[in-house]
Amino acid sequence: MKHLISLKDWSAEEILGVLALAAKVKARPDKYRKALRQKTLLMIFEKPSLRTRLSFEIGMTQLGGHAIYYDMSTSPMSGGKETIEDSIKVMSRMCDIVMARLFRHEDILEMAEYATIPVINALTDEGHPCQILADLQTIQEKKGTLKGLKLAYLGDGFNNVTHSLMQGCTKLGIHISVGSPEEQMPAVEVTELCSQFAQESGCELVVTDDPVEAIKDADIVYTDSWMSYHIPKDEEAARVKLFTPYQVNAALMKNAKPDAIFMNCLPALRGAEQTAEVIDGPQSVVFDEAENRLHAQKAVMLTLCGAV
Ligand code: CP
Ligand code: NVA
């Protein structure tokens, strides 16, 4: 386990191992205060962030190391002055671990190919594995288990968080139903691969354009922004129209189990992918979910740096 690029590359045991460590790190942060002493994390950002930036930078501080924020637009990689290959080779000579939030998934694959240090995908247009590790930690805390639960995802199916959720759930035997309009279904290759994972782990993967079918009897209801960072502003009106039938509101939530939890990776827009009454209501766990980014990513860095 050298990199974290996509959860499809990790075994169920590896995912569960990081979750177990994340729980330990959360319970006893003091025990890991020097675990990454003298280590440096490079954080490359091509897109905005609140949670990812804070959780990685604070996580590294809490583990005794140092983190450098590096804005992609100020790097020689921007504008083609220096290749990704040369850049990551140089980074590998000085840093101990690198995370990158990029547009193109191919770019993080290229970084991982030429890096001699661990590379973490901190979101690309195609996936957001760090988010899903924190989500799984949150589900485990709230429900006491993972395997056999049902997660319903409503909204944009052709989406990084959706793809990573499909991978994480089907690896661990969590039933997952994605309710999305026909035009925005998850990528075919992700659905195909996750169907195989679902068979292996003994769970069901359903992709449907019927929001009520998707959410029926769910233990976890999940949604994400209709306007991801990479979506152009001029698509907003059409997307609002397309996704409105999938908005998570009180009426739709009634179809989930009465004790279902509501999740959103954040940032969230009230009145769009969910209503205020849902995200601010008693079933919402979105801030526990956000906090767990810190604990889960500390576990990822400890694992990839071989510090545990
Ligand atoms: N959920 C998440 O990754 O948030 P940020 O975009 O604020 O990092
Ligand atoms: N799908 C969202 C996730 C944000 C954390 C985006 O890419 O903007």
CSV table of C-alpha atoms and ligand atoms in Angstrom, one decimal:
chain,number,residue,atom,x,y,z
A,1,MET,CA,0.0,0.0,0.0
A,2,LYS,CA,2.2,2.8,-1.3
A,3,HIS,CA,-0.3,5.4,-2.4
A,4,LEU,CA,-3.9,6.4,-1.9
A,5,ILE,CA,-5.1,7.2,-5.4
A,6,SER,CA,-8.4,5.3,-5.5
A,7,LEU,CA,-10.2,3.0,-3.0
A,8,LYS,CA,-10.5,0.5,-5.9
A,9,ASP,CA,-6.8,-0.2,-5.4
A,10,TRP,CA,-7.1,-1.0,-1.6
A,11,SER,CA,-8.3,-4.3,-0.3
A,12,ALA,CA,-11.2,-4.4,2.3
A,13,GLU,CA,-8.5,-5.4,4.9
A,14,GLU,CA,-6.4,-2.3,4.1
A,15,ILE,CA,-9.5,0.0,4.3
A,16,LEU,CA,-10.6,-1.6,7.6
A,17,GLY,CA,-7.1,-1.4,9.0
A,18,VAL,CA,-6.9,2.4,8.4
A,19,LEU,CA,-10.4,2.8,9.9
A,20,ALA,CA,-9.3,0.9,13.0
A,21,LEU,CA,-6.2,3.1,13.3
A,22,ALA,CA,-8.3,6.2,12.7
A,23,ALA,CA,-10.5,5.2,15.7
A,24,LYS,CA,-7.3,4.8,17.9
A,25,VAL,CA,-5.9,8.1,16.7
A,26,LYS,CA,-9.2,9.9,17.5
A,27,ALA,CA,-9.4,8.2,21.0
A,28,ARG,CA,-5.8,8.8,22.0
A,29,PRO,CA,-4.2,11.6,19.8
A,30,ASP,CA,-1.5,12.1,22.4
A,31,LYS,CA,0.0,8.7,21.6
A,32,TYR,CA,0.9,9.8,18.1
A,33,ARG,CA,2.3,13.3,18.8
A,34,LYS,CA,5.8,12.4,17.6
A,35,ALA,CA,4.9,9.7,15.1
A,36,LEU,CA,5.8,11.8,12.0
A,37,ARG,CA,8.5,14.0,13.7
A,38,GLN,CA,10.8,15.7,11.2
A,39,LYS,CA,8.5,14.5,8.3
A,40,THR,CA,7.2,17.0,5.6
A,41,LEU,CA,3.9,16.7,3.8
A,42,LEU,CA,3.6,18.7,0.6
A,43,MET,CA,0.0,19.8,-0.2
A,44,ILE,CA,-0.6,20.7,-3.8
A,45,PHE,CA,-3.9,22.5,-4.5
A,46,GLU,CA,-5.4,23.3,-7.9
A,47,LYS,CA,-8.9,23.7,-6.5
A,48,PRO,CA,-10.3,25.5,-3.4
A,49,SER,CA,-10.7,23.7,0.0
A,50,LEU,CA,-11.6,24.2,3.6
A,51,ARG,CA,-11.8,20.7,5.1
A,52,THR,CA,-9.0,19.0,3.2
A,53,ARG,CA,-6.5,21.8,3.7
A,54,LEU,CA,-7.2,22.1,7.4
A,55,SER,CA,-7.3,18.4,8.1
A,56,PHE,CA,-4.1,17.6,6.4
A,57,GLU,CA,-2.2,20.6,7.7
A,58,ILE,CA,-3.5,20.2,11.3
A,59,GLY,CA,-3.1,16.5,11.1
A,60,MET,CA,0.6,16.8,10.2
A,61,THR,CA,1.1,19.3,13.0
A,62,GLN,CA,-0.5,17.0,15.5
A,63,LEU,CA,1.7,14.1,14.4
A,64,GLY,CA,4.8,16.2,15.0
A,65,GLY,CA,5.6,16.9,11.3
A,66,HIS,CA,5.3,19.9,9.0
A,67,ALA,CA,3.0,20.6,6.0
A,68,ILE,CA,3.6,23.0,3.1
A,69,TYR,CA,0.7,24.5,1.3
A,70,TYR,CA,1.6,24.7,-2.4
A,71,ASP,CA,-0.8,26.6,-4.8
A,72,MET,CA,-0.6,24.8,-8.2
A,73,SER,CA,-1.1,28.1,-10.0
A,74,THR,CA,2.2,29.4,-8.5
A,75,SER,CA,4.2,26.3,-9.6
A,76,PRO,CA,6.2,25.8,-12.7
A,77,MET,CA,3.8,23.0,-13.6
A,78,SER,CA,1.2,25.6,-14.3
A,79,GLY,CA,1.5,26.9,-17.8
A,80,GLY,CA,3.7,23.9,-18.8
A,81,LYS,CA,7.0,25.3,-17.6
A,82,GLU,CA,7.9,22.1,-15.9
A,83,THR,CA,6.5,18.6,-16.4
A,84,ILE,CA,4.6,16.7,-13.7
A,85,GLU,CA,7.2,14.0,-13.9
A,86,ASP,CA,10.2,16.3,-13.2
A,87,SER,CA,8.2,18.1,-10.5
A,88,ILE,CA,7.3,15.0,-8.6
A,89,LYS,CA,10.8,13.7,-8.9
A,90,VAL,CA,12.1,16.9,-7.2
A,91,MET,CA,9.4,16.8,-4.6
A,92,SER,CA,10.3,13.2,-3.8
A,93,ARG,CA,13.9,14.2,-3.1
A,94,MET,CA,12.9,16.7,-0.4
A,95,CYS,CA,9.5,15.7,1.0
A,96,ASP,CA,8.3,12.5,2.8
A,97,ILE,CA,4.7,12.4,1.5
A,98,VAL,CA,2.6,14.5,-0.9
A,99,MET,CA,-1.1,15.1,-1.3
A,100,ALA,CA,-2.7,16.7,-4.4
A,101,ARG,CA,-6.1,18.2,-5.2
A,102,LEU,CA,-6.3,18.4,-8.9
A,103,PHE,CA,-8.7,18.6,-11.8
A,104,ARG,CA,-7.5,15.7,-14.1
A,105,HIS,CA,-7.3,12.3,-12.6
A,106,GLU,CA,-4.6,11.4,-15.1
A,107,ASP,CA,-2.3,14.0,-13.4
A,108,ILE,CA,-2.4,12.3,-10.0
A,109,LEU,CA,-1.8,8.9,-11.7
A,110,GLU,CA,1.2,10.4,-13.3
A,111,MET,CA,2.4,11.8,-10.0
A,112,ALA,CA,2.1,8.4,-8.4
A,113,GLU,CA,3.9,6.8,-11.3
A,114,TYR,CA,7.0,8.9,-10.9
A,115,ALA,CA,7.0,9.6,-7.2
A,116,THR,CA,9.3,7.7,-4.8
A,117,ILE,CA,7.3,8.9,-1.8
A,118,PRO,CA,3.6,8.1,-1.0
A,119,VAL,CA,1.0,10.2,-3.0
A,120,ILE,CA,-2.5,10.9,-1.7
A,121,ASN,CA,-5.4,11.9,-3.9
A,122,ALA,CA,-7.0,14.8,-2.1
A,123,LEU,CA,-9.8,15.0,-4.8
A,124,THR,CA,-9.7,14.9,-8.6
A,125,ASP,CA,-12.7,15.2,-10.9
A,126,GLU,CA,-13.0,11.4,-10.7
A,127,GLY,CA,-12.5,10.5,-7.0
A,128,HIS,CA,-12.2,11.6,-3.4
A,129,PRO,CA,-11.0,8.6,-1.4
A,130,CYS,CA,-10.0,10.5,1.7
A,131,GLN,CA,-13.5,11.8,2.1
A,132,ILE,CA,-14.9,8.3,2.0
A,133,LEU,CA,-12.5,7.0,4.6
A,134,ALA,CA,-13.8,9.7,7.0
A,135,ASP,CA,-17.4,8.9,6.0
A,136,LEU,CA,-16.9,5.2,6.8
A,137,GLN,CA,-15.4,6.1,10.1
A,138,THR,CA,-18.5,8.2,10.8
A,139,ILE,CA,-20.9,5.4,9.8
A,140,GLN,CA,-19.0,2.9,12.0
A,141,GLU,CA,-19.3,5.3,15.0
A,142,LYS,CA,-23.0,6.0,14.5
A,143,LYS,CA,-24.2,2.6,13.5
A,144,GLY,CA,-21.7,0.4,15.2
A,145,THR,CA,-21.1,-1.7,12.1
A,146,LEU,CA,-20.6,-1.4,8.3
A,147,LYS,CA,-21.3,-4.6,6.5
A,148,GLY,CA,-25.0,-5.1,5.6
A,149,LEU,CA,-26.1,-1.5,6.0
A,150,LYS,CA,-27.7,0.3,3.1
A,151,LEU,CA,-26.4,3.7,1.9
A,152,ALA,CA,-28.5,5.8,-0.5
A,153,TYR,CA,-26.8,8.5,-2.5
A,154,LEU,CA,-29.0,11.1,-4.1
A,155,GLY,CA,-28.1,13.6,-6.8
A,156,ASP,CA,-25.1,13.9,-9.1
A,157,GLY,CA,-24.1,10.4,-10.0
A,158,PHE,CA,-21.3,11.3,-12.3
A,159,ASN,CA,-19.3,12.7,-9.5
A,160,ASN,CA,-16.0,12.1,-7.6
A,161,VAL,CA,-17.6,11.5,-4.2
A,162,THR,CA,-20.2,9.2,-5.7
A,163,HIS,CA,-17.6,7.1,-7.5
A,164,SER,CA,-15.4,6.8,-4.4
A,165,LEU,CA,-18.5,6.0,-2.2
A,166,MET,CA,-19.4,3.2,-4.6
A,167,GLN,CA,-15.9,1.8,-4.4
A,168,GLY,CA,-15.7,2.0,-0.6
A,169,CYS,CA,-19.2,0.6,0.0
A,170,THR,CA,-18.9,-2.3,-2.4
A,171,LYS,CA,-15.4,-3.2,-1.1
A,172,LEU,CA,-16.8,-3.5,2.5
A,173,GLY,CA,-20.2,-5.1,1.8
A,174,ILE,CA,-22.4,-2.0,2.3
A,175,HIS,CA,-25.4,-2.0,0.0
A,176,ILE,CA,-25.4,1.1,-2.0
A,177,SER,CA,-28.2,2.7,-4.2
A,178,VAL,CA,-27.4,5.7,-6.4
A,179,GLY,CA,-30.4,7.7,-7.4
A,180,SER,CA,-29.4,10.1,-10.2
A,181,PRO,CA,-31.0,11.4,-13.4
A,182,GLU,CA,-30.2,9.4,-16.6
A,183,GLU,CA,-27.9,12.2,-17.9
A,184,GLN,CA,-25.7,12.1,-14.8
A,185,MET,CA,-25.3,8.4,-14.0
A,186,PRO,CA,-22.0,7.2,-12.5
A,187,ALA,CA,-19.2,6.4,-15.0
A,188,VAL,CA,-19.9,3.0,-16.6
A,189,GLU,CA,-16.5,1.7,-15.8
A,190,VAL,CA,-16.9,2.5,-12.1
A,191,THR,CA,-20.4,0.8,-12.0
A,192,GLU,CA,-19.0,-2.3,-13.8
A,193,LEU,CA,-16.0,-2.6,-11.4
A,194,CYS,CA,-18.1,-1.9,-8.3
A,195,SER,CA,-20.6,-4.6,-9.4
A,196,GLN,CA,-17.7,-7.1,-9.3
A,197,PHE,CA,-16.7,-5.8,-5.8
A,198,ALA,CA,-20.3,-6.1,-4.7
A,199,GLN,CA,-20.4,-9.7,-5.8
A,200,GLU,CA,-17.2,-10.5,-4.0
A,201,SER,CA,-18.3,-8.8,-0.7
A,202,GLY,CA,-21.9,-10.0,-0.9
A,203,CYS,CA,-23.8,-6.7,-1.2
A,204,GLU,CA,-26.0,-5.0,-3.8
A,205,LEU,CA,-25.2,-2.1,-6.0
A,206,VAL,CA,-28.2,-0.4,-7.5
A,207,VAL,CA,-28.1,2.6,-9.9
A,208,THR,CA,-31.6,4.0,-10.6
A,209,ASP,CA,-33.2,7.2,-11.8
A,210,ASP,CA,-35.9,6.8,-9.2
A,211,PRO,CA,-35.1,8.7,-6.0
A,212,VAL,CA,-37.7,6.9,-3.9
A,213,GLU,CA,-36.4,3.5,-4.9
A,214,ALA,CA,-32.9,4.6,-4.1
A,215,ILE,CA,-33.6,5.9,-0.6
A,216,LYS,CA,-36.1,3.2,0.4
A,217,ASP,CA,-35.1,1.7,3.8
A,218,ALA,CA,-31.7,3.3,3.8
A,219,ASP,CA,-29.6,3.4,7.0
A,220,ILE,CA,-27.5,6.3,5.5
A,221,VAL,CA,-28.7,9.0,3.2
A,222,TYR,CA,-25.9,10.9,1.4
A,223,THR,CA,-25.8,13.8,-1.0
A,224,ASP,CA,-23.2,16.1,-2.5
A,225,SER,CA,-23.1,19.4,-4.2
A,226,TRP,CA,-24.8,19.8,-7.6
A,227,MET,CA,-22.1,22.3,-8.5
A,228,SER,CA,-18.7,20.6,-7.9
A,229,TYR,CA,-15.6,22.7,-8.1
A,230,HIS,CA,-14.9,21.8,-11.7
A,231,ILE,CA,-18.5,22.5,-13.0
A,232,PRO,CA,-18.7,25.7,-15.1
A,233,LYS,CA,-21.1,28.4,-13.7
A,234,ASP,CA,-23.1,28.5,-16.9
A,235,GLU,CA,-24.3,24.9,-16.3
A,236,GLU,CA,-25.9,25.8,-13.0
A,237,ALA,CA,-29.5,26.6,-14.1
A,238,ALA,CA,-29.7,23.4,-16.1
A,239,ARG,CA,-28.2,21.3,-13.3
A,240,VAL,CA,-30.6,22.7,-10.7
A,241,LYS,CA,-33.5,21.7,-13.0
A,242,LEU,CA,-32.0,18.2,-13.6
A,243,PHE,CA,-31.3,17.4,-9.9
A,244,THR,CA,-34.2,19.0,-8.1
A,245,PRO,CA,-36.2,15.7,-8.1
A,246,TYR,CA,-33.3,14.2,-6.1
A,247,GLN,CA,-33.1,16.9,-3.5
A,248,VAL,CA,-33.0,15.4,0.0
A,249,ASN,CA,-35.9,17.0,1.8
A,250,ALA,CA,-38.1,15.9,4.7
A,251,ALA,CA,-40.6,14.2,2.4
A,252,LEU,CA,-38.0,12.1,0.7
A,253,MET,CA,-36.3,11.3,4.0
A,254,LYS,CA,-39.5,9.6,5.2
A,255,ASN,CA,-38.7,6.7,2.8
A,256,ALA,CA,-35.4,6.0,4.6
A,257,LYS,CA,-35.3,4.1,7.9
A,258,PRO,CA,-36.6,6.2,10.8
A,259,ASP,CA,-33.1,6.1,12.4
A,260,ALA,CA,-31.2,6.9,9.2
A,261,ILE,CA,-28.4,9.4,9.4
A,262,PHE,CA,-27.9,12.1,6.8
A,263,MET,CA,-24.4,12.9,5.4
A,264,ASN,CA,-22.9,15.5,3.1
A,265,CYS,CA,-19.2,15.8,2.5
A,266,LEU,CA,-19.6,19.6,2.5
A,267,PRO,CA,-19.5,22.3,1.3
A,268,ALA,CA,-23.4,22.2,1.2
A,269,LEU,CA,-26.0,24.6,-0.2
A,270,ARG,CA,-29.3,24.7,1.7
A,271,GLY,CA,-32.2,24.7,-0.6
A,272,ALA,CA,-30.2,22.8,-3.3
A,273,GLU,CA,-29.0,19.2,-2.8
A,274,GLN,CA,-30.8,19.2,0.6
A,275,THR,CA,-33.1,21.4,2.5
A,276,ALA,CA,-32.1,23.3,5.7
A,277,GLU,CA,-34.5,21.2,7.8
A,278,VAL,CA,-32.5,18.0,6.8
A,279,ILE,CA,-28.9,19.2,7.1
A,280,ASP,CA,-29.7,21.2,10.3
A,281,GLY,CA,-32.0,18.5,11.7
A,282,PRO,CA,-31.5,15.7,14.2
A,283,GLN,CA,-30.5,13.0,11.7
A,284,SER,CA,-27.6,15.1,10.2
A,285,VAL,CA,-24.1,14.1,11.2
A,286,VAL,CA,-22.3,16.4,8.7
A,287,PHE,CA,-20.0,18.0,11.3
A,288,ASP,CA,-18.9,14.7,12.9
A,289,GLU,CA,-18.2,13.6,9.3
A,290,ALA,CA,-16.1,16.8,8.7
A,291,GLU,CA,-14.2,16.3,11.9
A,292,ASN,CA,-13.4,12.7,11.0
A,293,ARG,CA,-11.4,14.0,8.0
A,294,LEU,CA,-8.7,14.9,10.5
A,295,HIS,CA,-8.6,11.5,12.2
A,296,ALA,CA,-8.9,9.4,9.1
A,297,GLN,CA,-6.2,11.2,7.3
A,298,LYS,CA,-3.8,11.0,10.2
A,299,ALA,CA,-4.3,7.3,10.0
A,300,VAL,CA,-3.7,7.4,6.2
A,301,MET,CA,-0.4,9.4,6.6
A,302,LEU,CA,0.8,7.1,9.5
A,303,THR,CA,0.1,4.0,7.4
A,304,LEU,CA,1.6,5.3,4.1
A,305,CYS,CA,4.7,6.6,6.0
A,306,GLY,CA,5.1,3.2,7.7
A,307,ALA,CA,4.9,4.8,11.1
A,308,VAL,CA,2.6,2.2,12.6
B,1,CP,N1,-15.3,17.7,1.7
B,1,CP,C1,-14.2,18.4,1.3
B,1,CP,O1,-13.3,17.8,0.7
B,1,CP,O2,-14.2,19.7,1.6
B,1,CP,P1,-13.2,20.8,1.0
B,1,CP,O3,-13.5,21.0,-0.4
B,1,CP,O4,-13.5,22.0,1.8
B,1,CP,O5,-11.8,20.3,1.2
B,2,NVA,N1,-18.1,16.8,-5.6
B,2,NVA,C1,-17.5,17.9,-4.9
B,2,NVA,C2,-16.9,17.5,-3.6
B,2,NVA,C3,-16.3,18.6,-2.8
B,2,NVA,C4,-15.6,18.2,-1.6
B,2,NVA,C5,-16.6,18.7,-5.8
B,2,NVA,O1,-15.8,18.1,-6.5
B,2,NVA,O2,-16.5,19.9,-5.7
